[in-house]
């Protein structure tokens, strides 16, 4: 049986004897304890979504399947998996919830959703979630190529909103479509730092503002676009 620390990570309930925890009858019958356990299980549901995304990314690397990603080598892919897997349980709840929000269609005329998750004070990894509807019914390869290109542009645009990001990971899927339609991109800002990168970021941000208009949520975090 496990307890949880302030960040949502599981830990032995008895720190002094983690292999032999004993609950008293008062603890077992404590209604608040039961409610807390139920709450934690429910709160962790969104975090399991992130677990699945990490597992999916790991399988892609194992299969050396790079058709729908900017990653081209196993070493690059392993870097991405490590960054995603380092997120603690609390961050995984937030990331999983925001990913699900980006996947949902808010109305029949929606064409795309973007969520940008800034890095925390303890790390420098920013995430960009993009979900686009193939409302023009383009061939899958054509549509996914455009979507991946747009994802890379939106990752660059996030540097204007969050200029101190060091790592940017982008995930894209078909809005309201099959979950198998999934793309991925990775940008190491430090390795690519320079004036050209910042110019590209400003150009991408101008396109983001022109195409999507102002954000609908808090600052840069949430953008949506209706079908033309």
Tab-separated table of C-alpha atoms in Angstrom:
chain	number	residue	atom	x	y	z
A	1	UNK	CA	0.000	0.000	0.000
A	2	UNK	CA	1.297	3.408	-0.940
A	3	UNK	CA	0.914	6.984	0.181
A	4	UNK	CA	1.712	10.053	-1.964
A	5	UNK	CA	3.997	13.018	-1.459
A	6	UNK	CA	3.099	16.625	-2.262
A	7	UNK	CA	3.982	16.138	-5.945
A	8	UNK	CA	1.752	13.090	-6.312
A	9	UNK	CA	4.556	10.510	-6.382
A	10	UNK	CA	3.818	7.156	-4.658
A	11	UNK	CA	5.876	6.224	-1.628
A	12	UNK	CA	5.737	3.643	1.178
A	13	UNK	CA	3.248	4.593	3.846
A	14	UNK	CA	5.718	3.656	6.578
A	15	UNK	CA	9.027	5.351	5.775
A	16	UNK	CA	10.857	3.581	8.592
A	17	UNK	CA	9.787	0.114	7.443
A	18	UNK	CA	8.741	0.353	3.773
A	19	UNK	CA	8.544	-3.419	3.405
A	20	UNK	CA	6.099	-3.996	6.255
A	21	UNK	CA	3.430	-1.337	6.575
A	22	UNK	CA	0.721	-1.932	9.173
A	23	UNK	CA	-2.540	-0.002	9.399
A	24	UNK	CA	-4.390	0.269	12.638
A	25	UNK	CA	-8.159	-0.306	12.721
A	26	UNK	CA	-8.612	3.451	13.309
A	27	UNK	CA	-6.682	4.224	10.125
A	28	UNK	CA	-8.470	1.536	8.129
A	29	UNK	CA	-11.889	2.784	9.178
A	30	UNK	CA	-11.013	6.461	8.744
A	31	UNK	CA	-13.485	7.908	6.238
A	32	UNK	CA	-11.214	10.833	5.350
A	33	UNK	CA	-8.414	8.394	4.538
A	34	UNK	CA	-10.727	6.486	2.199
A	35	UNK	CA	-11.899	9.707	0.536
A	36	UNK	CA	-8.298	10.829	0.076
A	37	UNK	CA	-7.365	7.539	-1.587
A	38	UNK	CA	-10.345	7.720	-3.946
A	39	UNK	CA	-9.488	11.340	-4.781
A	40	UNK	CA	-5.889	10.459	-5.570
A	41	UNK	CA	-6.924	7.599	-7.844
A	42	UNK	CA	-9.334	9.867	-9.694
A	43	UNK	CA	-6.766	12.662	-9.924
A	44	UNK	CA	-4.208	10.278	-11.405
A	45	UNK	CA	-6.497	9.218	-14.283
A	46	UNK	CA	-5.245	12.083	-16.485
A	47	UNK	CA	-1.652	11.224	-15.610
A	48	UNK	CA	-2.141	7.733	-17.093
A	49	UNK	CA	-2.771	9.426	-20.440
A	50	UNK	CA	0.744	10.826	-20.263
A	51	UNK	CA	2.077	7.403	-19.275
A	52	UNK	CA	0.510	5.994	-22.448
A	53	UNK	CA	2.069	8.721	-24.596
A	54	UNK	CA	5.506	7.974	-23.135
A	55	UNK	CA	4.996	4.250	-23.745
A	56	UNK	CA	3.886	4.910	-27.312
A	57	UNK	CA	6.945	7.042	-27.959
A	58	UNK	CA	9.191	4.339	-26.503
A	59	UNK	CA	7.642	1.689	-28.770
A	60	UNK	CA	8.196	3.905	-31.797
A	61	UNK	CA	11.879	4.182	-30.919
A	62	UNK	CA	12.160	0.427	-30.348
A	63	UNK	CA	10.604	-0.190	-33.763
A	64	UNK	CA	12.822	2.546	-35.294
A	65	UNK	CA	9.714	4.033	-36.866
A	66	UNK	CA	10.564	7.631	-37.776
A	67	UNK	CA	8.047	8.262	-40.559
A	68	UNK	CA	5.977	10.744	-38.602
A	69	UNK	CA	8.555	12.506	-36.481
A	70	UNK	CA	11.422	14.961	-36.841
A	71	UNK	CA	13.557	12.529	-34.825
A	72	UNK	CA	15.825	10.552	-37.145
A	73	UNK	CA	17.940	8.355	-34.868
A	74	UNK	CA	17.432	6.072	-31.891
A	75	UNK	CA	19.683	8.291	-29.751
A	76	UNK	CA	17.526	11.359	-30.488
A	77	UNK	CA	14.374	9.393	-29.792
A	78	UNK	CA	15.705	8.142	-26.465
A	79	UNK	CA	16.412	11.732	-25.412
A	80	UNK	CA	12.770	12.622	-26.001
A	81	UNK	CA	11.501	9.608	-24.075
A	82	UNK	CA	13.747	10.492	-21.142
A	83	UNK	CA	12.473	14.074	-21.016
A	84	UNK	CA	8.842	12.927	-21.115
A	85	UNK	CA	9.433	10.144	-18.576
A	86	UNK	CA	11.134	12.494	-16.085
A	87	UNK	CA	7.865	14.341	-15.456
A	88	UNK	CA	6.594	13.647	-11.949
A	89	UNK	CA	3.071	12.415	-11.252
A	90	UNK	CA	1.678	15.887	-10.609
A	91	UNK	CA	3.081	17.243	-13.883
A	92	UNK	CA	1.791	14.165	-15.699
A	93	UNK	CA	-1.710	14.953	-14.451
A	94	UNK	CA	-1.458	18.455	-15.896
A	95	UNK	CA	0.111	17.360	-19.179
A	96	UNK	CA	-2.387	14.534	-19.675
A	97	UNK	CA	-5.320	16.836	-18.973
A	98	UNK	CA	-4.078	19.517	-21.383
A	99	UNK	CA	-3.474	16.907	-24.084
A	100	UNK	CA	-7.042	15.656	-23.733
A	101	UNK	CA	-8.322	19.227	-23.898
A	102	UNK	CA	-6.420	19.800	-27.126
A	103	UNK	CA	-7.901	16.608	-28.607
A	104	UNK	CA	-11.524	17.624	-28.014
A	105	UNK	CA	-13.689	19.363	-30.598
A	106	UNK	CA	-15.440	22.363	-29.066
A	107	UNK	CA	-17.879	22.738	-31.955
A	108	UNK	CA	-18.681	21.344	-35.409
A	109	UNK	CA	-16.721	24.142	-37.098
A	110	UNK	CA	-13.457	23.655	-35.197
A	111	UNK	CA	-10.358	23.037	-37.315
A	112	UNK	CA	-7.496	23.106	-34.788
A	113	UNK	CA	-6.556	23.429	-31.131
A	114	UNK	CA	-3.179	24.349	-29.645
A	115	UNK	CA	-2.017	24.075	-26.054
A	116	UNK	CA	1.396	25.363	-24.948
A	117	UNK	CA	2.641	24.105	-21.570
A	118	UNK	CA	5.510	26.278	-20.278
A	119	UNK	CA	8.418	24.668	-18.503
A	120	UNK	CA	8.454	24.695	-14.715
A	121	UNK	CA	10.975	26.382	-12.438
A	122	UNK	CA	12.789	23.056	-12.025
A	123	UNK	CA	13.266	22.156	-15.686
A	124	UNK	CA	13.339	23.782	-19.113
A	125	UNK	CA	11.099	21.518	-21.222
A	126	UNK	CA	8.154	23.248	-22.895
A	127	UNK	CA	5.411	21.209	-24.608
A	128	UNK	CA	3.283	22.182	-27.599
A	129	UNK	CA	0.129	20.144	-28.297
A	130	UNK	CA	-1.496	20.581	-31.719
A	131	UNK	CA	-4.633	18.848	-32.955
A	132	UNK	CA	-5.824	19.543	-36.490
A	133	UNK	CA	-8.909	18.357	-38.358
A	134	UNK	CA	-8.477	16.998	-41.872
A	135	UNK	CA	-11.615	18.825	-42.997
A	136	UNK	CA	-10.365	18.985	-46.604
A	137	UNK	CA	-10.109	15.179	-46.721
A	138	UNK	CA	-6.543	15.220	-48.001
A	139	UNK	CA	-4.621	11.948	-48.438
A	140	UNK	CA	-3.178	10.830	-45.107
A	141	UNK	CA	0.459	11.324	-46.098
A	142	UNK	CA	-0.176	14.833	-47.427
A	143	UNK	CA	-2.241	15.866	-44.417
A	144	UNK	CA	0.236	14.539	-41.885
A	145	UNK	CA	3.147	16.188	-43.658
A	146	UNK	CA	1.382	19.563	-43.436
A	147	UNK	CA	0.402	18.941	-39.829
A	148	UNK	CA	3.953	18.096	-38.854
A	149	UNK	CA	5.203	21.244	-40.572
A	150	UNK	CA	2.625	23.343	-38.726
A	151	UNK	CA	3.617	21.685	-35.445
A	152	UNK	CA	7.242	22.690	-35.988
A	153	UNK	CA	6.189	26.272	-36.728
A	154	UNK	CA	4.079	26.436	-33.571
A	155	UNK	CA	7.000	25.090	-31.547
A	156	UNK	CA	9.155	27.901	-32.909
A	157	UNK	CA	6.373	30.402	-32.156
A	158	UNK	CA	6.380	29.287	-28.511
A	159	UNK	CA	9.883	30.754	-28.185
A	160	UNK	CA	8.379	34.234	-28.470
A	161	UNK	CA	5.976	33.517	-25.611
A	162	UNK	CA	8.473	31.484	-23.560
A	163	UNK	CA	11.929	32.674	-24.658
A	164	UNK	CA	13.901	30.809	-21.983
A	165	UNK	CA	12.779	27.317	-23.058
A	166	UNK	CA	15.706	24.985	-23.638
A	167	UNK	CA	13.847	21.921	-24.909
A	168	UNK	CA	10.577	21.969	-26.872
A	169	UNK	CA	8.614	18.780	-27.498
A	170	UNK	CA	5.632	18.859	-29.855
A	171	UNK	CA	2.811	16.324	-30.178
A	172	UNK	CA	0.151	16.434	-32.891
A	173	UNK	CA	-2.927	14.346	-33.682
A	174	UNK	CA	-6.040	14.463	-35.855
A	175	UNK	CA	-8.658	16.567	-34.069
A	176	UNK	CA	-11.579	14.284	-33.329
A	177	UNK	CA	-10.054	11.524	-35.442
A	178	UNK	CA	-8.249	8.236	-34.917
A	179	UNK	CA	-5.732	8.236	-32.067
A	180	UNK	CA	-3.405	6.278	-34.348
A	181	UNK	CA	-2.844	9.472	-36.339
A	182	UNK	CA	-0.033	10.851	-34.221
A	183	UNK	CA	3.014	13.015	-35.032
A	184	UNK	CA	5.941	14.139	-32.949
A	185	UNK	CA	8.668	16.817	-33.121
A	186	UNK	CA	11.654	17.789	-30.992
A	187	UNK	CA	13.752	20.962	-30.771
A	188	UNK	CA	16.869	21.481	-28.670
A	189	UNK	CA	16.959	25.270	-28.417
A	190	UNK	CA	20.487	25.398	-26.977
A	191	UNK	CA	21.973	23.325	-29.795
A	192	UNK	CA	20.236	25.482	-32.416
A	193	UNK	CA	20.540	28.847	-30.656
A	194	UNK	CA	21.307	31.845	-32.846
A	195	UNK	CA	19.811	34.866	-34.534
A	196	UNK	CA	18.355	32.736	-37.338
A	197	UNK	CA	16.400	30.652	-34.843
A	198	UNK	CA	15.007	33.785	-33.199
A	199	UNK	CA	14.051	35.258	-36.594
A	200	UNK	CA	12.284	32.032	-37.511
A	201	UNK	CA	10.509	32.120	-34.129
A	202	UNK	CA	9.256	35.666	-34.676
A	203	UNK	CA	8.057	34.781	-38.175
A	204	UNK	CA	6.253	31.667	-36.870
A	205	UNK	CA	4.651	33.655	-34.049
A	206	UNK	CA	3.381	36.262	-36.538
A	207	UNK	CA	1.815	33.450	-38.573
A	208	UNK	CA	0.287	31.954	-35.436
A	209	UNK	CA	-1.279	35.283	-34.507
A	210	UNK	CA	-2.438	35.916	-38.084
A	211	UNK	CA	-4.019	32.493	-38.602
A	212	UNK	CA	-5.339	31.767	-35.113
A	213	UNK	CA	-6.048	35.269	-33.878
A	214	UNK	CA	-5.644	36.117	-30.175
A	215	UNK	CA	-5.496	33.269	-27.640
A	216	UNK	CA	-8.791	32.161	-26.124
A	217	UNK	CA	-7.304	31.149	-22.797
A	218	UNK	CA	-4.596	32.499	-20.512
A	219	UNK	CA	-2.012	34.378	-22.585
A	220	UNK	CA	-0.232	31.931	-24.952
A	221	UNK	CA	-1.591	28.711	-23.462
A	222	UNK	CA	-4.700	28.050	-25.528
A	223	UNK	CA	-5.511	28.825	-29.161
A	224	UNK	CA	-8.317	27.518	-31.358
A	225	UNK	CA	-9.235	28.120	-34.977
A	226	UNK	CA	-12.560	27.582	-36.768
A	227	UNK	CA	-12.747	26.084	-40.232
A	228	UNK	CA	-12.524	28.628	-43.064
